[in-house]
Tab-separated table of N, CA and C in Angstrom:
chain	number	residue	atom	x	y	z
A	1	MET	N	17.867	42.541	93.375
A	1	MET	CA	17.209	43.704	92.811
A	1	MET	C	15.907	43.249	92.147
A	2	THR	N	14.878	44.056	92.260
A	2	THR	CA	13.598	43.705	91.666
A	2	THR	C	13.641	43.893	90.150
A	3	SER	N	12.705	43.267	89.492
A	3	SER	CA	12.620	43.332	88.036
A	3	SER	C	12.227	44.736	87.583
A	4	SER	N	12.802	45.163	86.469
A	4	SER	CA	12.439	46.466	85.894
A	4	SER	C	11.191	46.349	85.009
A	5	ARG	N	10.784	45.130	84.702
A	5	ARG	CA	9.669	44.914	83.777
A	5	ARG	C	8.385	45.651	84.176
A	6	PRO	N	7.905	45.563	85.424
A	6	PRO	CA	6.650	46.250	85.741
A	6	PRO	C	6.752	47.769	85.591
A	7	TYR	N	7.914	48.328	85.868
A	7	TYR	CA	8.108	49.765	85.725
A	7	TYR	C	8.081	50.164	84.247
A	8	LEU	N	8.718	49.357	83.413
A	8	LEU	CA	8.730	49.626	81.980
A	8	LEU	C	7.331	49.461	81.378
A	9	ILE	N	6.595	48.466	81.841
A	9	ILE	CA	5.227	48.250	81.356
A	9	ILE	C	4.372	49.476	81.661
A	10	ARG	N	4.443	49.967	82.894
A	10	ARG	CA	3.644	51.137	83.276
A	10	ARG	C	4.047	52.373	82.470
A	11	ALA	N	5.360	52.579	82.312
A	11	ALA	CA	5.836	53.751	81.577
A	11	ALA	C	5.413	53.699	80.111
A	12	LEU	N	5.572	52.544	79.483
A	12	LEU	CA	5.189	52.417	78.078
A	12	LEU	C	3.681	52.515	77.900
A	13	TYR	N	2.930	51.972	78.829
A	13	TYR	CA	1.466	52.081	78.781
A	13	TYR	C	1.066	53.558	78.774
A	14	GLU	N	1.623	54.320	79.707
A	14	GLU	CA	1.300	55.746	79.805
A	14	GLU	C	1.713	56.494	78.531
A	15	TRP	N	2.891	56.176	78.012
A	15	TRP	CA	3.393	56.813	76.791
A	15	TRP	C	2.475	56.520	75.602
A	16	ILE	N	2.047	55.266	75.471
A	16	ILE	CA	1.169	54.869	74.360
A	16	ILE	C	-0.175	55.589	74.465
A	17	VAL	N	-0.761	55.615	75.665
A	17	VAL	CA	-2.059	56.272	75.865
A	17	VAL	C	-1.932	57.778	75.647
A	18	ASP	N	-0.845	58.387	76.152
A	18	ASP	CA	-0.636	59.830	75.971
A	18	ASP	C	-0.537	60.217	74.502
A	19	ASN	N	-0.105	59.278	73.663
A	19	ASN	CA	0.022	59.541	72.233
A	19	ASN	C	-1.210	59.081	71.445
A	20	ASN	N	-2.329	58.916	72.158
A	20	ASN	CA	-3.620	58.549	71.549
A	20	ASN	C	-3.553	57.272	70.725
A	21	CYS	N	-2.782	56.315	71.225
A	21	CYS	CA	-2.709	55.003	70.583
A	21	CYS	C	-3.333	53.963	71.507
A	22	THR	N	-3.474	52.745	70.997
A	22	THR	CA	-4.127	51.658	71.728
A	22	THR	C	-3.075	50.688	72.254
A	23	PRO	N	-2.889	50.622	73.584
A	23	PRO	CA	-1.892	49.708	74.130
A	23	PRO	C	-2.373	48.257	74.088
A	24	HIS	N	-1.525	47.392	73.570
A	24	HIS	CA	-1.770	45.953	73.563
A	24	HIS	C	-0.619	45.279	74.288
A	25	ILE	N	-0.920	44.187	74.984
A	25	ILE	CA	0.133	43.395	75.611
A	25	ILE	C	0.085	41.978	75.048
A	26	LEU	N	1.261	41.424	74.855
A	26	LEU	CA	1.397	40.029	74.457
A	26	LEU	C	1.729	39.259	75.724
A	27	VAL	N	0.942	38.221	76.008
A	27	VAL	CA	1.050	37.496	77.270
A	27	VAL	C	1.347	36.022	77.024
A	28	ASN	N	2.239	35.474	77.831
A	28	ASN	CA	2.490	34.034	77.845
A	28	ASN	C	1.321	33.395	78.595
A	29	ALA	N	0.371	32.860	77.875
A	29	ALA	CA	-0.846	32.297	78.478
A	29	ALA	C	-0.575	30.998	79.227
A	30	GLU	N	0.618	30.429	79.052
A	30	GLU	CA	0.955	29.175	79.732
A	30	GLU	C	1.704	29.398	81.038
A	31	HIS	N	1.944	30.651	81.403
A	31	HIS	CA	2.590	30.966	82.681
A	31	HIS	C	1.703	30.444	83.808
A	32	ALA	N	2.312	29.937	84.849
A	32	ALA	CA	1.584	29.247	85.914
A	32	ALA	C	0.462	30.075	86.543
A	33	GLN	N	0.624	31.375	86.723
A	33	GLN	CA	-0.366	32.167	87.451
A	33	GLN	C	-1.289	32.993	86.550
A	34	VAL	N	-1.126	32.909	85.245
A	34	VAL	CA	-1.951	33.691	84.331
A	34	VAL	C	-3.400	33.214	84.392
A	35	GLN	N	-4.307	34.187	84.488
A	35	GLN	CA	-5.736	33.888	84.466
A	35	GLN	C	-6.364	34.674	83.319
A	36	VAL	N	-6.585	33.976	82.209
A	36	VAL	CA	-7.246	34.555	81.039
A	36	VAL	C	-8.326	33.571	80.601
A	37	PRO	N	-9.333	34.037	79.874
A	37	PRO	CA	-10.396	33.133	79.425
A	37	PRO	C	-9.846	32.008	78.547
A	38	GLN	N	-10.326	30.816	78.776
A	38	GLN	CA	-9.914	29.660	77.985
A	38	GLN	C	-10.421	29.802	76.552
A	39	GLY	N	-9.652	29.305	75.608
A	39	GLY	CA	-10.078	29.282	74.221
A	39	GLY	C	-9.704	30.507	73.413
A	40	PHE	N	-9.130	31.525	74.053
A	40	PHE	CA	-8.753	32.732	73.314
A	40	PHE	C	-7.255	32.792	73.043
A	41	ALA	N	-6.474	31.959	73.699
A	41	ALA	CA	-5.028	31.930	73.479
A	41	ALA	C	-4.723	31.106	72.229
A	42	LYS	N	-3.640	31.489	71.553
A	42	LYS	CA	-3.196	30.768	70.369
A	42	LYS	C	-1.701	30.536	70.500
A	43	ASP	N	-1.275	29.297	70.333
A	43	ASP	CA	0.137	28.924	70.453
A	43	ASP	C	0.722	29.345	71.795
A	44	GLY	N	-0.086	29.260	72.842
A	44	GLY	CA	0.386	29.572	74.191
A	44	GLY	C	0.511	31.053	74.490
A	45	GLN	N	0.003	31.899	73.594
A	45	GLN	CA	0.084	33.337	73.791
A	45	GLN	C	-1.276	33.972	73.517
A	46	ILE	N	-1.472	35.149	74.114
A	46	ILE	CA	-2.699	35.897	73.883
A	46	ILE	C	-2.347	37.376	73.817
A	47	VAL	N	-2.968	38.091	72.892
A	47	VAL	CA	-2.798	39.541	72.771
A	47	VAL	C	-4.031	40.184	73.386
A	48	LEU	N	-3.794	41.137	74.295
A	48	LEU	CA	-4.894	41.793	74.992
A	48	LEU	C	-4.856	43.294	74.767
A	49	ASN	N	-6.001	43.860	74.437
A	49	ASN	CA	-6.156	45.302	74.328
A	49	ASN	C	-6.379	45.814	75.754
A	50	VAL	N	-5.463	46.643	76.251
A	50	VAL	CA	-5.578	47.146	77.620
A	50	VAL	C	-5.821	48.660	77.642
A	51	SER	N	-6.448	49.173	76.586
A	51	SER	CA	-6.741	50.604	76.543
A	51	SER	C	-7.791	50.939	77.601
A	52	PRO	N	-7.802	52.180	78.065
A	52	PRO	CA	-8.785	52.567	79.085
A	52	PRO	C	-10.237	52.324	78.662
A	53	SER	N	-10.520	52.366	77.359
A	53	SER	CA	-11.893	52.143	76.902
A	53	SER	C	-12.231	50.654	76.771
A	54	ALA	N	-11.214	49.785	76.826
A	54	ALA	CA	-11.450	48.349	76.628
A	54	ALA	C	-11.490	47.551	77.929
A	55	VAL	N	-10.938	48.108	79.010
A	55	VAL	CA	-10.869	47.368	80.271
A	55	VAL	C	-11.445	48.217	81.401
A	56	ARG	N	-11.754	47.533	82.490
A	56	ARG	CA	-12.234	48.209	83.700
A	56	ARG	C	-11.366	47.784	84.871
A	57	HIS	N	-11.188	48.707	85.795
A	57	HIS	CA	-10.476	48.436	87.048
A	57	HIS	C	-9.042	47.962	86.811
A	58	LEU	N	-8.342	48.610	85.894
A	58	LEU	CA	-6.961	48.231	85.588
A	58	LEU	C	-6.059	48.562	86.769
A	59	GLN	N	-5.345	47.564	87.251
A	59	GLN	CA	-4.347	47.718	88.312
A	59	GLN	C	-3.021	47.224	87.764
A	60	MET	N	-2.009	48.089	87.806
A	60	MET	CA	-0.686	47.724	87.291
A	60	MET	C	0.309	47.813	88.443
A	61	GLY	N	0.468	46.714	89.160
A	61	GLY	CA	1.382	46.676	90.289
A	61	GLY	C	2.721	46.086	89.903
A	62	ASN	N	3.598	45.940	90.874
A	62	ASN	CA	4.915	45.366	90.604
A	62	ASN	C	4.850	43.864	90.380
A	63	GLU	N	3.855	43.207	90.932
A	63	GLU	CA	3.745	41.755	90.793
A	63	GLU	C	2.921	41.335	89.589
A	64	ALA	N	1.869	42.122	89.284
A	64	ALA	CA	0.948	41.680	88.231
A	64	ALA	C	0.076	42.819	87.728
A	65	LEU	N	-0.570	42.551	86.601
A	65	LEU	CA	-1.621	43.416	86.063
A	65	LEU	C	-2.927	42.680	86.296
A	66	SER	N	-3.954	43.403	86.685
A	66	SER	CA	-5.270	42.782	86.808
A	66	SER	C	-6.309	43.776	86.302
A	67	PHE	N	-7.338	43.242	85.687
A	67	PHE	CA	-8.395	44.079	85.142
A	67	PHE	C	-9.566	43.206	84.731
A	68	GLU	N	-10.671	43.871	84.407
A	68	GLU	CA	-11.850	43.185	83.888
A	68	GLU	C	-11.945	43.495	82.401
A	69	GLY	N	-12.078	42.461	81.607
A	69	GLY	CA	-12.208	42.628	80.161
A	69	GLY	C	-13.357	41.794	79.637
A	70	ARG	N	-13.828	42.132	78.460
A	70	ARG	CA	-14.953	41.414	77.854
A	70	ARG	C	-14.459	40.573	76.692
A	71	PHE	N	-14.907	39.330	76.661
A	71	PHE	CA	-14.587	38.384	75.596
A	71	PHE	C	-15.897	37.797	75.118
A	72	GLY	N	-16.217	38.057	73.864
A	72	GLY	CA	-17.489	37.565	73.331
A	72	GLY	C	-18.675	38.117	74.091
A	73	GLY	N	-18.546	39.354	74.602
A	73	GLY	CA	-19.636	39.989	75.339
A	73	GLY	C	-19.744	39.574	76.789
A	74	VAL	N	-18.872	38.692	77.250
A	74	VAL	CA	-18.918	38.217	78.631
A	74	VAL	C	-17.734	38.800	79.404
A	75	ALA	N	-18.018	39.398	80.563
A	75	ALA	CA	-16.968	39.993	81.386
A	75	ALA	C	-16.155	38.903	82.088
A	76	HIS	N	-14.832	39.081	82.084
A	76	HIS	CA	-13.917	38.161	82.750
A	76	HIS	C	-12.907	38.965	83.563
A	77	GLN	N	-12.538	38.431	84.724
A	77	GLN	CA	-11.481	39.030	85.528
A	77	GLN	C	-10.161	38.405	85.086
A	78	LEU	N	-9.187	39.218	84.687
A	78	LEU	CA	-7.901	38.728	84.210
A	78	LEU	C	-6.804	39.076	85.203
A	79	TYR	N	-5.834	38.179	85.313
A	79	TYR	CA	-4.677	38.374	86.188
A	79	TYR	C	-3.447	37.943	85.405
A	80	ILE	N	-2.524	38.873	85.211
A	80	ILE	CA	-1.328	38.585	84.427
A	80	ILE	C	-0.097	38.976	85.242
A	81	PRO	N	0.667	38.002	85.729
A	81	PRO	CA	1.914	38.342	86.423
A	81	PRO	C	2.837	39.120	85.487
A	82	SER	N	3.577	40.057	86.025
A	82	SER	CA	4.472	40.878	85.201
A	82	SER	C	5.432	40.020	84.388
A	83	ALA	N	5.893	38.918	84.960
A	83	ALA	CA	6.837	38.046	84.255
A	83	ALA	C	6.204	37.384	83.030
A	84	ALA	N	4.879	37.340	82.965
A	84	ALA	CA	4.190	36.715	81.833
A	84	ALA	C	3.968	37.690	80.678
A	85	VAL	N	4.227	38.978	80.896
A	85	VAL	CA	4.074	39.965	79.827
A	85	VAL	C	5.308	39.871	78.931
A	86	LEU	N	5.085	39.495	77.682
A	86	LEU	CA	6.180	39.325	76.721
A	86	LEU	C	6.449	40.593	75.928
A	87	ALA	N	5.435	41.460	75.780
A	87	ALA	CA	5.600	42.699	75.029
A	87	ALA	C	4.461	43.647	75.343
A	88	ILE	N	4.723	44.934	75.160
A	88	ILE	CA	3.687	45.962	75.188
A	88	ILE	C	3.963	46.878	74.007
A	89	TYR	N	2.914	47.182	73.242
A	89	TYR	CA	3.115	47.968	72.030
A	89	TYR	C	1.826	48.689	71.648
A	90	ALA	N	1.962	49.686	70.771
A	90	ALA	CA	0.818	50.417	70.244
A	90	ALA	C	0.285	49.679	69.019
A	91	ARG	N	-0.994	49.431	69.007
A	91	ARG	CA	-1.606	48.710	67.885
A	91	ARG	C	-1.427	49.455	66.568
A	92	GLU	N	-1.492	50.765	66.609
A	92	GLU	CA	-1.475	51.566	65.391
A	92	GLU	C	-0.142	51.536	64.651
A	93	ASN	N	0.968	51.480	65.380
A	93	ASN	CA	2.268	51.566	64.717
A	93	ASN	C	3.285	50.520	65.183
A	94	GLY	N	2.914	49.689	66.138
A	94	GLY	CA	3.802	48.629	66.606
A	94	GLY	C	4.916	49.093	67.524
A	95	GLN	N	4.965	50.378	67.852
A	95	GLN	CA	6.028	50.869	68.727
A	95	GLN	C	5.786	50.417	70.154
A	96	GLY	N	6.840	49.969	70.800
A	96	GLY	CA	6.760	49.497	72.170
A	96	GLY	C	8.002	48.733	72.524
A	97	MET	N	7.851	47.659	73.278
A	97	MET	CA	9.003	46.895	73.752
A	97	MET	C	8.663	45.424	73.886
A	98	VAL	N	9.617	44.586	73.466
A	98	VAL	CA	9.534	43.142	73.662
A	98	VAL	C	10.489	42.809	74.792
A	99	PHE	N	10.052	41.963	75.716
A	99	PHE	CA	10.865	41.612	76.875
A	99	PHE	C	11.485	40.233	76.707
A	100	ASP	N	12.690	40.066	77.244
A	100	ASP	CA	13.323	38.754	77.316
A	100	ASP	C	12.635	37.950	78.403
A	101	LEU	N	12.744	36.635	78.305
A	101	LEU	CA	12.240	35.788	79.378
A	101	LEU	C	13.109	36.014	80.602
A	102	GLU	N	12.468	36.167	81.748
A	102	GLU	CA	13.206	36.391	82.989
A	102	GLU	C	13.337	35.086	83.743
A	103	PRO	N	14.534	34.827	84.292
A	103	PRO	CA	14.655	33.657	85.159
A	103	PRO	C	13.915	33.939	86.459
A	104	PRO	N	13.471	32.896	87.164
A	104	PRO	CA	12.781	33.116	88.436
A	104	PRO	C	13.707	33.835	89.407
A	105	VAL	N	13.140	34.781	90.175
A	105	VAL	CA	13.914	35.533	91.160
A	105	VAL	C	13.977	34.720	92.440
A	106	LEU	N	15.194	34.474	92.922
A	106	LEU	CA	15.394	33.732	94.159
A	106	LEU	C	15.682	34.702	95.286
A	107	ASP	N	15.227	34.356	96.491
A	107	ASP	CA	15.591	35.141	97.663
A	107	ASP	C	17.069	34.937	97.925
A	108	GLU	N	17.704	35.916	98.583
A	108	GLU	CA	19.125	35.793	98.867
A	108	GLU	C	19.405	34.552	99.717
A	109	GLU	N	18.456	34.203	100.594
A	109	GLU	CA	18.640	33.033	101.446
A	109	GLU	C	18.640	31.745	100.638
A	110	ASP	N	17.887	31.725	99.529
A	110	ASP	CA	17.752	30.521	98.719
A	110	ASP	C	18.963	30.266	97.833
A	111	GLU	N	19.736	31.323	97.552
A	111	GLU	CA	20.836	31.162	96.609
A	111	GLU	C	21.889	30.221	97.150
A	112	GLY	N	22.409	30.467	98.326
A	112	GLY	CA	23.283	29.551	99.036
A	112	GLY	C	24.502	29.028	98.306
A	113	GLY	N	24.647	29.166	97.006
A	113	GLY	CA	25.769	28.629	96.250
A	113	GLY	C	26.958	29.563	96.303
A	114	PRO	N	28.065	29.150	95.702
A	114	PRO	CA	29.243	30.008	95.684
A	114	PRO	C	29.005	31.224	94.798
A	115	ASP	N	29.818	32.268	95.036
A	115	ASP	CA	29.722	33.464	94.203
A	115	ASP	C	30.066	33.110	92.775
A	116	ASP	N	29.500	33.845	91.838
A	116	ASP	CA	29.783	33.599	90.424
A	116	ASP	C	31.088	34.285	90.060
A	117	ASP	N	32.149	33.524	90.004
A	117	ASP	CA	33.449	34.066	89.668
A	117	ASP	C	33.776	33.868	88.204
A	118	GLY	N	32.803	33.483	87.420
A	118	GLY	CA	33.043	33.253	86.005
A	118	GLY	C	32.805	31.802	85.676
A	119	PRO	N	33.136	31.396	84.458
A	119	PRO	CA	32.904	30.021	84.035
A	119	PRO	C	33.743	29.047	84.861
A	120	SER	N	33.146	27.901	85.149
A	120	SER	CA	33.875	26.891	85.905
A	120	SER	C	34.411	25.831	84.951
A	121	GLY	N	35.367	25.040	85.433
A	121	GLY	CA	35.894	23.940	84.636
A	121	GLY	C	36.752	24.408	83.473
A	122	GLY	N	37.280	25.618	83.559
A	122	GLY	CA	38.168	26.094	82.514
A	122	GLY	C	37.470	26.397	81.196
A	123	GLU	N	36.129	26.567	81.237
A	123	GLU	CA	35.402	26.870	80.005
A	123	GLU	C	35.697	28.307	79.590
A	124	PRO	N	35.888	28.539	78.309
A	124	PRO	CA	36.081	29.919	77.869
A	124	PRO	C	34.766	30.681	77.943
A	125	PRO	N	34.822	31.993	78.148
A	125	PRO	CA	33.569	32.763	78.174
A	125	PRO	C	32.878	32.697	76.818
A	126	ARG	N	31.558	32.728	76.866
A	126	ARG	CA	30.782	32.655	75.630
A	126	ARG	C	30.828	33.992	74.904
A	127	PRO	N	31.180	33.996	73.631
A	127	PRO	CA	31.205	35.252	72.870
A	127	PRO	C	29.821	35.577	72.320
A	128	SER	N	28.934	36.038	73.182
A	128	SER	CA	27.563	36.280	72.748
A	128	SER	C	27.399	37.647	72.096
A	129	GLY	N	28.375	38.526	72.299
A	129	GLY	CA	28.240	39.852	71.737
A	129	GLY	C	27.346	40.755	72.575
A	130	ARG	N	26.769	40.221	73.645
A	130	ARG	CA	25.901	40.999	74.519
A	130	ARG	C	26.658	41.338	75.780
A	131	PRO	N	26.438	42.513	76.333
A	131	PRO	CA	27.108	42.868	77.577
A	131	PRO	C	26.594	42.002	78.717
A	132	SER	N	27.436	41.805	79.697
A	132	SER	CA	27.011	41.052	80.879
A	132	SER	C	27.478	41.790	82.115
A	133	LEU	N	26.760	41.595	83.202
A	133	LEU	CA	27.087	42.232	84.469
A	133	LEU	C	27.548	41.179	85.447
A	134	LYS	N	28.425	41.563	86.344
A	134	LYS	CA	28.939	40.647	87.347
A	134	LYS	C	28.882	41.338	88.691
A	135	VAL	N	28.407	40.658	89.731
A	135	VAL	CA	28.336	41.211	91.059
A	135	VAL	C	29.728	41.161	91.685
A	136	VAL	N	30.223	42.291	92.111
A	136	VAL	CA	31.523	42.384	92.763
A	136	VAL	C	31.270	42.754	94.208
A	137	LYS	N	31.763	41.915	95.122
A	137	LYS	CA	31.542	42.173	96.543
A	137	LYS	C	32.799	42.674	97.188
């Protein structure tokens, strides 16, 4: 199944803009495919204003966000894979969503291992308090 992250990013972006707020995204600047101007990231992350008045040619696809933004008066083309977006929120009130880190998506052909029937080696299940899903075939 494909990631829900790009769909949530688009929905929250629209919701934030519809409410006359300024959408910002928090990006993992160290992600392999991220293209942002050097020197603007701090601690491996960068916050970007993606409001319609701040960017040009915004494209929000399932794989990535791309747009033209200005840094220090100089236009730069930015490319942010959806997996590198850590959060989207409204600058004015902080409302939005923080995303968990996603594991890399493998093709079904690449998986090749046995089905996940639970913990191996007699390990007890981890009591994380979080719900978990299991594929039943």
